[in-house]
Amino acid sequence: MKNFLQKFRKFVGFPFTFLLIMILFLGVALGTSGSTATTGKAFELQYTTDSNWSWVIFKLSAPKTKDKDGKETDMNVRLHDVYLNVGTIYSENQSATIDLQCGYSSTKAEDFWKISQMKHAVLYSTSKEEAKEEESSSTSYNYVYDASYRWIAPFDVTELDAGSTYRDISRCWKLVIPKLNGKNQNVNVLVNEIVFIGEVYDERDKGTGEYVVLPVEIDSRTYVPAETKEEGYARAAALIDAQKKPSLSESTFHRYGKEEVKMLSTLSELRMGNSYVAGDYYHGDTTYNSLGLNLTYLGTLIFGTSPFGVRFFNMLASFGILVIGFFLVRNLFKSDKAGLTFAIIYALCGASMSLAHLASPIMIGIFFLLSSLFACHRYFVNGMKKLSASETLPLFFAGICGALAILVNGAFAIPVAGVAAMFVVGAIKQRKKDRAVLDEAIEYAEEERAAGVPAVSEDGQESVGNKKVRNALRKYRYDTAAAISVFVCSLLLGAFVLSVLFALPVSFAVNKIYAGSASASNLFTIAFRLFAAGFASDGISGFNYLYPIFTGTGDRYAVTLGMMNFAATLLGLVGIAFAIYRIVTLAKNKAEIKEYASVIIPLAGLVLSLVTGAFAGGAVAFILLANLFAFFLVSGGGELFIKEGAKQAKAVFIIKIVSLVLLIACFALTAVFTFSIPLPASFMTKIF
């Protein structure tokens, strides 16, 4: 077994233990990131002035079953629930009233009536205190808070009498934005899906407690203004294109947090394309750049508009941080154990999982930044041995990854500038090294000439000294210049060109959300607007150490927090203390400048992350990044102490065991808030 592990380590380049951590982390992250149940396409239900209403009428039917003789027959079912998944509410105060009305198959669409037991459903995208006061004094409205992008049952169908004919599936139902007190609401609502649930009854017409999704189709009496009947009918079919029984679980496995709703609003406008409605107030995320939006949208194209789909690439980036972080720490401190220590701290810190379960592309930008830092650090340490594709490719990779980080959030330009500064220092080192080689070659050539050796012999053979000078001069002139050209061009030109390319798919959504206009802005204007959005002033002042991702409601609900557990935070502080101690020690010992690099690089990254988070949009991303650099320091600190002597090695080993136990204990204690596990409301209210 030992021989196998040694061969494996030599082949793949990292310890077998790290492979196990990778597999476990990826499995848990994938398995807990959210449901794959999708809501399909969306339909904008509009209130227009050219008619009293625009409406969609649904015709229900009974599911099929087989009798004792194997013949297909209709199930005996009654309507039990109507679930609605509302998207964006196109009003400035993000509220709208919506009705579900009842009629017969023969009833004219205009003559559908509102059932007395069913209140007007008032939908809010966020909770509002003034609405709560209004609710307490009103009996004709049913208020639903946090209505956007979640499954709700706003129409009180369950209040209808079980024997009522209203529950007969021969009825038709009309979804409509009504007039209130004879006045137009002038509010349009994006509806993702509507699902009718029926209860199965036995032969004695008693409910069995078994619930099924009722087959539904769009009735021809549906009216969508400003379109042909066929076009409106086809577009309204988006309301029933993903008929699945919804889950009302108050957990992020099935639901989205408030910040995620902003991203989902943007994704909805990406899906709606150039459909612009005058008077609509468009909402969306105004923090992240084009690449973050495109990758999140790509996740929905692959996996559908579901929690898993919108979080997929963010979760994958969290896994990528684990991998790239291992190799970066290993290279910084020249130790597999240091890299493994980082991997363990990162996997158990809590935030690596909880922040991966966000639709906002927080982790994606961090992944690209660390990838750029990793590739650039390779050049900083080793320089360029020769001018070749294999030597310049990492610099191209470093520049492109830095550009991609900026294209996730414009504020990443600041830490990317720190990476560029490290590249400049590496280029200066390389230049000095090449100059020293050139000087040695010149000195050797001068000694040859002093000895009477010609630069070129009579038979055309070049002297050794002359060859050395020629090769050293070529390397001195071109290698550093080539490195600078590749890195700078890939970073600056990459950021410029890719920003325009990635702005193209999101251009319509950006125009609607940022400009409130249907006009197509210049792509350069859109790209700049997306870049500048990363510098919005919602930074550290609004950051909460227990970053609230989601808080549910009801008898059982989950509270999901993006947080570093106590043990990980303490280790980060130890890492900072180690960095200060290390710098002081090196200064006392008058160490060479290169000895400082392994500590200065993570410490500089930590400082730049905090500075950026002080004013950047999406500050939580930069707080997490600062913690990662602190983890780098504490991971390498232990290994440096071990190298100093046996006494320190034993002490560090004991500290590592204690730290691991604390990490595991804190991770277990906070797991309920990391993985959004619903608990009784009585228990939650005692904690929060």
C-alpha positions as MATLAB code, in Angstrom:
seq = 'MKNFLQKFRKFVGFPFTFLLIMILFLGVALGTSGSTATTGKAFELQYTTDSNWSWVIFKLSAPKTKDKDGKETDMNVRLHDVYLNVGTIYSENQSATIDLQCGYSSTKAEDFWKISQMKHAVLYSTSKEEAKEEESSSTSYNYVYDASYRWIAPFDVTELDAGSTYRDISRCWKLVIPKLNGKNQNVNVLVNEIVFIGEVYDERDKGTGEYVVLPVEIDSRTYVPAETKEEGYARAAALIDAQKKPSLSESTFHRYGKEEVKMLSTLSELRMGNSYVAGDYYHGDTTYNSLGLNLTYLGTLIFGTSPFGVRFFNMLASFGILVIGFFLVRNLFKSDKAGLTFAIIYALCGASMSLAHLASPIMIGIFFLLSSLFACHRYFVNGMKKLSASETLPLFFAGICGALAILVNGAFAIPVAGVAAMFVVGAIKQRKKDRAVLDEAIEYAEEERAAGVPAVSEDGQESVGNKKVRNALRKYRYDTAAAISVFVCSLLLGAFVLSVLFALPVSFAVNKIYAGSASASNLFTIAFRLFAAGFASDGISGFNYLYPIFTGTGDRYAVTLGMMNFAATLLGLVGIAFAIYRIVTLAKNKAEIKEYASVIIPLAGLVLSLVTGAFAGGAVAFILLANLFAFFLVSGGGELFIKEGAKQAKAVFIIKIVSLVLLIACFALTAVFTFSIPLPASFMTKIF';
ca = [
       0.000    0.000    0.000;
       2.838    2.372    0.893;
       4.505    1.690   -2.456;
       1.192    2.357   -4.251;
       0.716    5.689   -2.457;
       4.261    6.756   -3.347;
       3.677    5.913   -7.024;
       0.322    7.722   -6.972;
       1.857   10.814   -5.411;
       4.654   10.865   -7.951;
       2.209   10.446  -10.847;
      -0.474   13.018   -9.945;
       1.691   15.489   -8.017;
      -0.208   15.664   -4.734;
      -0.817   13.458   -1.673;
      -3.504   10.778   -1.625;
      -5.078   12.504    1.400;
      -5.719   15.604   -0.686;
      -7.486   13.495   -3.311;
      -9.851   12.191   -0.629;
     -10.525   15.764    0.578;
     -11.239   16.843   -3.007;
     -13.713   14.017   -3.622;
     -15.481   14.518   -0.298;
     -15.709   18.299   -0.703;
     -17.063   18.083   -4.250;
     -19.598   15.410   -3.323;
     -20.953   17.369   -0.350;
     -21.004   20.652   -2.295;
     -22.881   19.092   -5.222;
     -25.280   17.185   -3.022;
     -26.288   20.169   -0.885;
     -26.249   23.052   -3.376;
     -29.959   22.844   -4.161;
     -32.852   21.165   -5.893;
     -32.847   20.541   -9.645;
     -36.606   21.196   -9.900;
     -36.975   23.865  -12.564;
     -39.725   26.408  -13.194;
     -39.247   26.548  -16.955;
     -39.805   29.688  -19.019;
     -41.658   32.771  -17.770;
     -44.668   34.776  -18.920;
     -45.339   38.445  -18.235;
     -48.915   38.903  -17.059;
     -49.789   42.466  -18.014;
     -52.441   44.983  -17.134;
     -53.072   47.125  -20.178;
     -55.178   50.185  -20.933;
     -56.688   48.769  -24.133;
     -58.783   46.300  -22.123;
     -60.029   45.809  -18.593;
     -57.715   42.846  -18.188;
     -55.157   40.648  -19.827;
     -55.741   37.133  -18.641;
     -54.744   33.504  -18.951;
     -57.422   30.816  -18.577;
     -56.524   27.279  -17.530;
     -58.575   24.171  -18.254;
     -58.028   21.261  -15.854;
     -58.518   17.551  -16.405;
     -58.212   14.400  -14.334;
     -55.063   12.283  -14.370;
     -55.445    8.872  -15.917;
     -55.325    5.595  -14.011;
     -56.153    1.959  -14.718;
     -59.061    0.054  -13.217;
     -59.105   -3.579  -12.158;
     -59.602   -4.687  -15.747;
     -56.638   -2.702  -16.937;
     -58.755   -0.112  -18.724;
     -57.654    3.511  -18.604;
     -60.008    5.758  -16.675;
     -60.064    9.192  -15.031;
     -59.000    9.522  -11.405;
     -61.550   10.750   -8.905;
     -59.854   13.986   -7.854;
     -60.718   17.390   -6.403;
     -58.747   20.605   -6.640;
     -56.798   21.041   -3.405;
     -54.066   23.659   -3.962;
     -52.931   26.158   -6.548;
     -49.222   26.965   -6.350;
     -47.705   29.969   -8.050;
     -44.090   30.836   -8.744;
     -43.847   34.584   -9.299;
     -40.766   36.191  -10.790;
     -40.136   39.918  -10.950;
     -42.818   42.390   -9.924;
     -42.340   45.279  -12.319;
     -43.044   48.148   -9.942;
     -40.792   50.465   -7.992;
     -42.212   49.369   -4.635;
     -42.181   45.750   -5.844;
     -45.777   44.929   -5.007;
     -48.790   43.892   -7.054;
     -52.261   42.409   -6.604;
     -53.232   39.304   -8.541;
     -56.443   37.247   -8.659;
     -57.477   33.707   -9.483;
     -61.067   33.673  -10.718;
     -63.471   30.827  -11.443;
     -65.799   29.966  -14.331;
     -67.359   27.174  -16.340;
     -66.170   25.859  -19.666;
     -69.069   27.722  -21.263;
     -68.550   30.998  -19.356;
     -67.388   34.007  -21.313;
     -63.884   35.056  -20.377;
     -65.129   38.480  -19.296;
     -67.688   36.941  -16.935;
     -65.428   34.826  -14.699;
     -66.156   35.613  -11.064;
     -64.110   35.908   -7.912;
     -64.982   33.379   -5.209;
     -65.930   35.151   -1.976;
     -63.673   33.004    0.219;
     -60.613   33.824   -1.897;
     -59.030   37.161   -1.037;
     -57.144   39.379   -3.437;
     -53.535   38.158   -3.315;
     -51.137   41.038   -2.641;
     -47.606   40.000   -3.562;
     -44.455   41.637   -2.228;
     -40.925   40.829   -3.313;
     -39.695   41.854    0.148;
     -41.351   42.279    3.527;
     -42.714   45.769    4.210;
     -43.729   47.085    7.624;
     -46.361   49.433    6.203;
     -47.991   46.495    4.428;
     -48.176   44.585    7.711;
     -50.080   47.468    9.262;
     -52.424   47.505    6.278;
     -52.895   43.745    6.531;
     -53.991   43.935   10.180;
     -56.863   46.254    9.271;
     -57.970   44.485    6.099;
     -60.075   41.371    5.568;
     -60.316   41.455    1.771;
     -56.649   40.896    0.954;
     -54.253   38.010    1.429;
     -50.714   39.387    1.841;
     -47.762   37.274    0.709;
     -44.282   38.550    1.592;
     -41.023   37.525   -0.099;
     -43.121   36.327   -3.021;
     -40.537   36.528   -5.807;
     -38.892   33.358   -7.118;
     -40.425   30.995   -4.588;
     -43.401   28.675   -4.545;
     -46.402   30.237   -2.812;
     -50.082   29.357   -2.341;
     -51.612   32.859   -2.296;
     -55.206   32.086   -3.240;
     -56.527   30.203   -0.171;
     -57.988   27.359   -2.208;
     -57.670   25.202    0.910;
     -60.310   27.404    2.576;
     -62.913   26.296    0.049;
     -65.291   23.650    1.337;
     -64.095   20.132    0.380;
     -67.483   19.355   -1.108;
     -67.728   22.653   -2.950;
     -68.290   22.610   -6.693;
     -65.435   25.096   -6.908;
     -63.114   22.163   -6.369;
     -64.595   20.246   -9.284;
     -61.934   19.965  -11.968;
     -64.484   20.693  -14.663;
     -64.112   24.331  -13.603;
     -61.794   26.696  -15.452;
     -59.552   29.180  -13.681;
     -58.411   32.608  -14.822;
     -55.196   34.291  -13.659;
     -55.549   38.045  -13.894;
     -54.256   41.386  -12.600;
     -57.538   43.043  -11.624;
     -58.761   46.580  -11.319;
     -58.892   47.722   -7.700;
     -61.664   50.134   -6.722;
     -62.256   50.784  -10.417;
     -58.664   51.936  -11.005;
     -55.890   50.402  -13.075;
     -52.941   49.006  -11.091;
     -50.498   49.642  -13.930;
     -48.298   46.862  -12.544;
     -47.130   43.886  -14.576;
     -45.912   40.616  -13.055;
     -43.551   37.975  -14.417;
     -44.992   34.542  -13.590;
     -42.680   31.540  -13.873;
     -45.113   28.671  -13.332;
     -48.547   27.733  -12.014;
     -49.341   24.236  -10.746;
     -52.756   22.848   -9.825;
     -52.694   20.083   -7.220;
     -55.576   17.685   -6.749;
     -56.452   15.310   -3.917;
     -57.371   11.742   -4.849;
     -60.781   10.592   -3.548;
     -61.920    7.019   -3.019;
     -65.099    5.338   -4.221;
     -67.026    6.814   -1.282;
     -65.892   10.329   -2.206;
     -63.607   10.648    0.776;
     -60.165   12.226    0.539;
     -57.298    9.738    0.662;
     -54.565   12.261    1.478;
     -52.807   11.432   -1.806;
     -51.996   14.473   -3.963;
     -51.242   14.615   -7.671;
     -50.421   17.280  -10.244;
     -53.521   17.928  -12.358;
     -53.050   18.018  -16.135;
     -53.677   21.544  -17.398;
     -53.807   23.323  -20.733;
     -54.176   26.920  -21.861;
     -57.754   27.674  -22.857;
     -58.449   29.445  -26.142;
     -60.240   32.258  -24.272;
     -56.860   33.469  -23.023;
     -56.332   37.131  -23.925;
     -52.875   38.659  -24.358;
     -53.056   42.202  -25.800;
     -50.894   43.570  -28.607;
     -50.292   40.157  -30.140;
     -52.066   37.799  -32.465;
     -54.170   35.228  -30.669;
     -51.842   32.415  -31.717;
     -48.722   34.227  -30.490;
     -50.284   35.123  -27.147;
     -51.623   31.600  -26.698;
     -48.190   30.082  -27.409;
     -46.386   32.501  -25.105;
     -48.809   31.880  -22.242;
     -47.945   28.180  -22.453;
     -44.714   29.042  -20.620;
     -46.826   29.113  -17.437;
     -47.307   25.332  -17.560;
     -44.112   24.080  -19.200;
     -42.550   22.498  -16.064;
     -45.380   20.822  -14.184;
     -43.861   19.331  -11.037;
     -45.243   19.130   -7.518;
     -43.462   22.000   -5.731;
     -41.814   21.908   -2.343;
     -42.644   24.636    0.171;
     -39.699   23.736    2.404;
     -38.231   26.807    4.087;
     -34.653   25.955    3.141;
     -32.219   27.205    0.520;
     -32.245   23.705   -0.943;
     -35.612   24.685   -2.472;
     -35.663   28.456   -2.013;
     -33.570   31.518   -2.747;
     -32.249   34.211   -0.445;
     -32.945   37.933   -0.869;
     -29.615   38.628   -2.569;
     -30.179   35.718   -4.944;
     -33.509   37.212   -6.016;
     -31.591   40.168   -7.492;
     -29.510   37.797   -9.597;
     -32.614   35.832  -10.629;
     -34.296   39.056  -11.736;
     -31.343   39.711  -14.029;
     -31.426   36.147  -15.352;
     -35.126   36.554  -16.091;
     -34.409   39.607  -18.231;
     -31.668   37.662  -20.023;
     -34.263   35.011  -20.852;
     -36.850   37.598  -21.914;
     -34.349   39.110  -24.361;
     -35.388   42.356  -26.033;
     -38.983   42.297  -24.746;
     -39.296   45.752  -23.234;
     -42.591   47.034  -21.826;
     -42.947   50.776  -21.375;
     -43.867   51.589  -17.777;
     -42.243   48.503  -16.288;
     -39.720   49.131  -13.503;
     -36.956   46.572  -14.049;
     -35.038   45.077  -11.136;
     -31.804   43.122  -11.137;
     -28.307   42.667   -9.760;
     -26.086   45.740  -10.098;
     -22.923   44.382   -8.504;
     -21.444   41.754  -10.808;
     -19.829   42.123  -14.201;
     -20.770   40.340  -17.431;
     -18.865   37.070  -16.949;
     -20.513   36.391  -13.592;
     -23.932   36.944  -15.175;
     -23.126   34.808  -18.220;
     -21.813   31.855  -16.219;
     -24.808   31.899  -13.879;
     -27.120   32.055  -16.895;
     -25.219   29.174  -18.517;
     -25.905   27.100  -15.408;
     -29.644   27.637  -15.920;
     -29.362   26.634  -19.575;
     -27.734   23.356  -18.556;
     -29.726   22.493  -15.420;
     -32.810   24.702  -15.743;
     -33.894   27.654  -13.631;
     -33.436   25.795  -10.372;
     -31.386   26.333   -7.202;
     -28.832   23.818   -8.462;
     -28.661   25.434  -11.899;
     -28.084   29.026  -10.762;
     -25.514   27.970   -8.135;
     -23.641   25.359  -10.173;
     -20.681   27.415  -11.406;
     -20.318   29.251   -8.100;
     -20.126   25.907   -6.310;
     -17.689   24.561   -8.923;
     -15.501   27.636   -8.358;
     -15.468   26.922   -4.616;
     -14.098   23.487   -5.415;
     -11.550   25.081   -7.761;
     -10.372   27.365   -4.935;
      -9.657   24.269   -2.846;
      -7.497   22.794   -5.627;
      -5.657   25.950   -6.734;
      -5.171   26.975   -3.101;
      -3.416   23.691   -2.325;
      -0.901   24.129   -5.145;
      -0.370   27.832   -4.437;
       0.378   27.270   -0.735;
       2.598   24.309   -1.595;
       4.621   26.492   -3.957;
       4.786   29.408   -1.518;
       6.165   27.334    1.350;
       7.652   24.422   -0.632;
       5.710   21.868    1.391;
       2.908   19.407    0.591;
       1.925   19.502    4.252;
       1.372   23.262    4.102;
      -0.914   22.826    1.080;
      -2.784   20.022    2.820;
      -3.231   22.158    5.942;
      -4.809   24.901    3.842;
      -7.138   22.406    2.156;
      -8.381   21.133    5.525;
      -8.942   24.634    6.952;
     -10.711   25.787    3.812;
     -12.954   22.720    3.600;
     -14.010   23.056    7.254;
     -14.221   26.849    7.568;
     -17.950   26.874    6.740;
     -17.937   29.775    4.283;
     -16.429   27.587    1.560;
     -19.711   25.640    1.525;
     -22.302   28.254    2.489;
     -21.079   30.945    0.068;
     -20.849   28.333   -2.694;
     -24.619   27.909   -2.257;
     -25.335   31.364   -3.663;
     -26.592   32.393   -7.069;
     -24.322   35.455   -6.921;
     -20.943   34.511   -8.454;
     -18.899   35.323   -5.350;
     -16.520   32.371   -5.589;
     -15.948   32.590   -9.350;
     -14.004   35.843   -9.133;
     -11.884   34.529   -6.258;
     -11.062   31.389   -8.234;
      -9.838   33.357  -11.258;
      -7.811   35.732   -9.074;
      -6.029   32.865   -7.262;
      -5.415   31.145  -10.607;
      -3.750   34.313  -11.897;
      -1.708   34.591   -8.700;
      -0.620   30.942   -8.960;
       0.619   31.283  -12.556;
       2.309   34.629  -11.876;
       4.023   33.291   -8.746;
       5.622   30.574  -10.867;
       7.279   33.272  -12.987;
       8.166   35.308   -9.883;
      10.091   32.356   -8.412;
      11.540   30.626  -11.471;
      11.683   33.367  -14.073;
      11.854   32.334  -17.719;
      14.473   29.683  -18.502;
      14.157   30.154  -22.247;
      11.938   31.905  -24.735;
       9.393   29.221  -25.643;
       5.671   28.558  -25.702;
       5.882   26.371  -22.590;
       7.485   29.238  -20.652;
       5.210   32.049  -21.888;
       1.939   30.092  -21.684;
       1.681   30.393  -17.854;
       2.033   34.183  -18.190;
      -0.708   34.240  -20.802;
      -2.835   32.151  -18.430;
      -2.059   34.572  -15.564;
      -3.125   37.583  -17.604;
      -6.325   36.011  -18.907;
      -7.346   34.775  -15.440;
      -6.762   38.256  -14.039;
      -8.953   39.693  -16.795;
     -11.668   37.098  -16.090;
     -11.632   37.982  -12.379;
     -12.306   41.623  -13.295;
     -15.099   40.460  -15.611;
     -16.789   38.799  -12.641;
     -16.638   41.936  -10.485;
     -14.919   45.151  -11.531;
     -13.509   45.674   -8.027;
     -11.191   42.693   -8.563;
      -9.081   45.145  -10.570;
      -7.423   46.179   -7.288;
      -6.152   42.738   -6.159;
      -5.308   41.956   -9.804;
      -3.120   45.093   -9.739;
      -1.342   43.460   -6.771;
      -0.697   40.357   -8.899;
       0.634   42.599  -11.667;
       2.972   44.259   -9.134;
       4.347   40.836   -8.207;
       4.907   40.145  -11.905;
       6.843   43.432  -12.229;
       9.087   42.442   -9.308;
       9.626   39.054  -10.972;
      10.484   40.751  -14.265;
      13.041   42.988  -12.492;
      14.581   39.913  -10.840;
      14.745   38.163  -14.215;
      16.327   41.220  -15.801;
      19.016   41.438  -13.111;
      19.693   37.713  -13.394;
      20.050   37.943  -17.190;
      22.328   40.988  -16.790;
      24.558   39.064  -14.393;
      24.802   36.173  -16.899;
      25.633   38.654  -19.677;
      28.352   40.295  -17.579;
      29.916   36.886  -16.863;
      29.828   36.055  -20.578;
      31.464   39.385  -21.465;
      34.162   38.824  -18.841;
      34.821   35.324  -20.196;
      35.031   36.658  -23.772;
      37.469   39.386  -22.697;
      39.694   36.782  -21.033;
      39.679   34.788  -24.291;
      40.737   37.825  -26.269;
      43.473   38.609  -23.723;
      44.733   35.067  -24.271;
      44.794   35.659  -28.023;
      41.748   33.600  -28.912;
      39.955   35.194  -31.902;
      36.191   35.761  -31.762;
      35.885   33.838  -35.056;
      38.595   31.455  -36.245;
      39.897   31.287  -39.822;
      37.677   28.283  -40.535;
      34.604   30.223  -39.388;
      34.246   28.643  -35.938;
      32.899   30.987  -33.269;
      34.745   31.082  -29.958;
      33.087   29.807  -26.757;
      33.172   33.261  -25.212;
      31.580   34.861  -28.234;
      28.788   32.251  -28.218;
      28.145   32.923  -24.548;
      27.930   36.658  -25.148;
      25.597   36.241  -28.119;
      23.238   33.861  -26.259;
      23.275   35.913  -23.052;
      22.660   39.141  -24.991;
      19.677   37.606  -26.824;
      18.208   36.399  -23.563;
      18.815   39.766  -21.880;
      17.223   41.698  -24.743;
      14.195   39.559  -25.558;
      13.143   37.220  -22.718;
      11.938   39.849  -20.244;
      10.397   41.908  -23.044;
       8.517   38.846  -24.278;
       7.290   38.043  -20.753;
       6.033   41.611  -20.255;
       4.348   41.637  -23.662;
       2.536   38.337  -23.096;
       1.331   39.191  -19.588;
       0.305   42.790  -20.242;
      -1.406   42.016  -23.549;
      -3.329   39.053  -22.159;
      -4.406   41.076  -19.107;
      -5.288   44.436  -20.657;
      -6.355   43.370  -24.138;
      -8.035   40.286  -22.693;
     -10.037   42.392  -20.261;
     -10.966   44.902  -22.975;
     -11.910   42.439  -25.730;
     -13.638   39.915  -23.479;
     -15.597   42.649  -21.698;
     -17.152   43.636  -25.018;
     -17.775   40.027  -26.058;
     -19.363   39.053  -22.729;
     -21.430   42.242  -22.711;
     -23.202   41.153  -25.889;
     -25.403   38.383  -24.353;
     -26.441   40.617  -21.438;
     -26.916   43.858  -23.370;
     -30.743   43.833  -23.413;
     -30.953   43.037  -19.710;
     -28.422   45.758  -18.836;
     -30.333   48.341  -20.859;
     -33.560   47.517  -19.054;
     -32.093   47.332  -15.530;
     -29.501   50.112  -15.620;
     -30.902   52.516  -18.181;
     -34.620   51.706  -17.941;
     -34.737   51.900  -21.706;
     -35.471   49.737  -24.703;
     -32.776   51.457  -26.781;
     -29.673   49.420  -27.492;
     -26.695   51.176  -25.889;
     -23.216   50.992  -27.301;
     -21.473   47.753  -26.191;
     -18.556   49.793  -24.839;
     -20.972   51.781  -22.678;
     -22.557   48.569  -21.376;
     -19.133   47.058  -20.632;
     -18.034   50.141  -18.692;
     -21.327   50.279  -16.781;
     -20.918   46.642  -15.704;
     -17.302   47.244  -14.686;
     -18.166   50.350  -12.643;
     -20.987   48.499  -10.862;
     -18.374   46.570   -8.885;
     -17.368   49.769   -7.094;
     -20.822   50.469   -5.651;
     -20.612   51.647   -2.038;
     -22.105   48.677   -0.210;
     -18.811   47.439    1.201;
     -17.574   46.574    4.672;
     -19.954   49.024    6.357;
     -22.803   46.739    5.368;
     -20.946   43.487    5.972;
     -22.153   41.180    8.721;
     -19.772   38.547   10.118;
     -22.793   36.215   10.174;
     -23.670   37.063    6.566;
     -27.413   36.289    6.235;
     -28.085   34.341    3.058;
     -31.612   33.194    3.855;
     -34.140   33.278    6.698;
     -37.328   31.259    6.358;
     -40.716   31.553    8.030;
     -43.370   29.252    9.453;
     -43.426   26.444   12.015;
     -40.169   24.963   10.704;
     -37.632   26.974    8.819;
     -33.927   27.283    8.129;
     -31.533   30.150    8.688;
     -28.610   30.047    6.264;
     -25.473   32.002    7.119;
     -22.331   32.688    5.139;
     -19.796   32.652    7.944;
     -16.327   31.617    9.008;
     -16.672   29.394   12.035;
     -14.893   30.471   15.207;
     -11.974   28.054   14.871;
     -11.223   29.134   11.271;
     -11.356   32.807   12.269;
      -8.968   32.158   15.158;
      -6.554   30.325   12.855;
      -6.670   33.261   10.435;
      -5.654   35.619   13.241;
      -2.826   33.232   14.170;
      -1.694   33.376   10.541;
      -1.502   37.177   10.656;
       0.448   37.026   13.936;
       2.847   34.529   12.346;
       3.417   36.860    9.384;
       4.376   39.733   11.691;
       6.658   37.458   13.734;
       8.288   36.096   10.583;
       9.003   39.550    9.142;
      10.527   40.750   12.412;
      12.674   37.599   12.695;
      13.935   37.895    9.112;
      14.761   41.567    9.665;
      16.776   40.755   12.799;
      18.674   38.012   10.977;
      19.289   40.350    8.033;
      17.846   37.779    5.646;
      17.822   38.214    1.883;
      14.812   39.851    0.267;
      13.658   36.582   -1.346;
      13.147   35.062    2.118;
      10.333   37.538    2.762;
       8.325   36.577   -0.340;
       6.353   33.625    1.083;
       4.984   35.860    3.862;
       4.752   39.221    2.085;
       2.682   37.896   -0.858;
      -0.230   36.494    1.240;
      -0.041   39.464    3.643;
      -0.226   41.960    0.764;
      -3.149   40.017   -0.693;
      -4.944   40.162    2.651;
      -4.473   43.936    2.931;
      -5.598   44.573   -0.669;
      -8.688   42.411   -0.120;
      -9.716   44.370    2.972;
      -9.066   47.697    1.259;
     -11.172   46.620   -1.726;
     -13.958   45.316    0.478;
     -14.165   48.695    2.215;
     -15.888   50.280   -0.783;
     -16.577   47.559   -3.357;
     -19.899   46.038   -4.226;
     -20.180   42.449   -3.044;
     -17.845   43.062   -0.094;
     -18.392   39.546    1.243;
     -16.285   38.207   -1.654;
     -13.277   40.267   -0.583;
     -13.718   39.446    3.110;
     -13.630   35.771    2.153;
     -10.540   36.418    0.012;
      -8.811   38.107    2.967;
      -9.541   35.048    5.105;
      -8.058   32.768    2.433;
      -4.777   34.706    2.493;
      -4.770   34.397    6.288;
      -5.222   30.628    5.855;
      -2.195   30.641    3.525;
      -0.111   32.193    6.290;
      -1.151   29.855    9.078;
      -0.715   26.809    6.796;
       2.849   27.752    5.926;
       3.684   28.998    9.416;
       3.410   25.581   10.999;
       5.713   24.015    8.454;
       8.350   26.751    8.875;
       8.330   26.252   12.637;
       8.749   22.492   12.179;
      11.857   23.081   10.074;
      13.438   25.158   12.857;
      13.800   22.294   15.322;
      12.401   19.182   16.998;
      11.018   21.049   20.031;
       8.956   23.397   17.841;
       7.922   20.475   15.646;
       6.356   18.664   18.581;
       4.571   21.787   19.780;
       3.269   22.559   16.297;
       2.037   18.965   15.926;
       0.025   19.256   19.149;
      -1.393   22.615   18.039;
      -2.404   21.081   14.703;
      -4.303   18.253   16.385;
      -6.099   20.664   18.726;
      -6.899   22.997   15.806;
      -8.277   20.123   13.735;
     -10.542   18.998   16.583;
     -11.791   22.582   17.037;
     -12.376   22.972   13.305;
     -14.400   19.776   13.100;
     -16.387   20.653   16.240;
     -17.204   24.192   15.027;
     -18.084   22.898   11.566;
     -20.463   20.342   13.091;
     -22.058   22.941   15.398;
     -22.683   25.396   12.552;
     -23.615   22.767    9.936;
     -27.313   23.433   10.458;
     -26.758   27.036    9.295;
     -24.289   26.054    6.580;
     -26.525   23.481    4.904;
     -29.854   25.254    5.560;
     -31.519   22.594    7.691;
     -35.059   23.565    8.844;
     -35.618   23.530   12.621;
     -38.664   24.312   14.806;
     -39.480   28.021   14.958;
     -39.435   27.924   18.779;
     -35.790   26.833   18.679;
     -34.810   29.412   16.035;
     -36.354   32.336   17.924;
     -34.242   31.495   20.981;
     -31.050   31.770   18.922;
     -31.841   34.771   16.708;
];
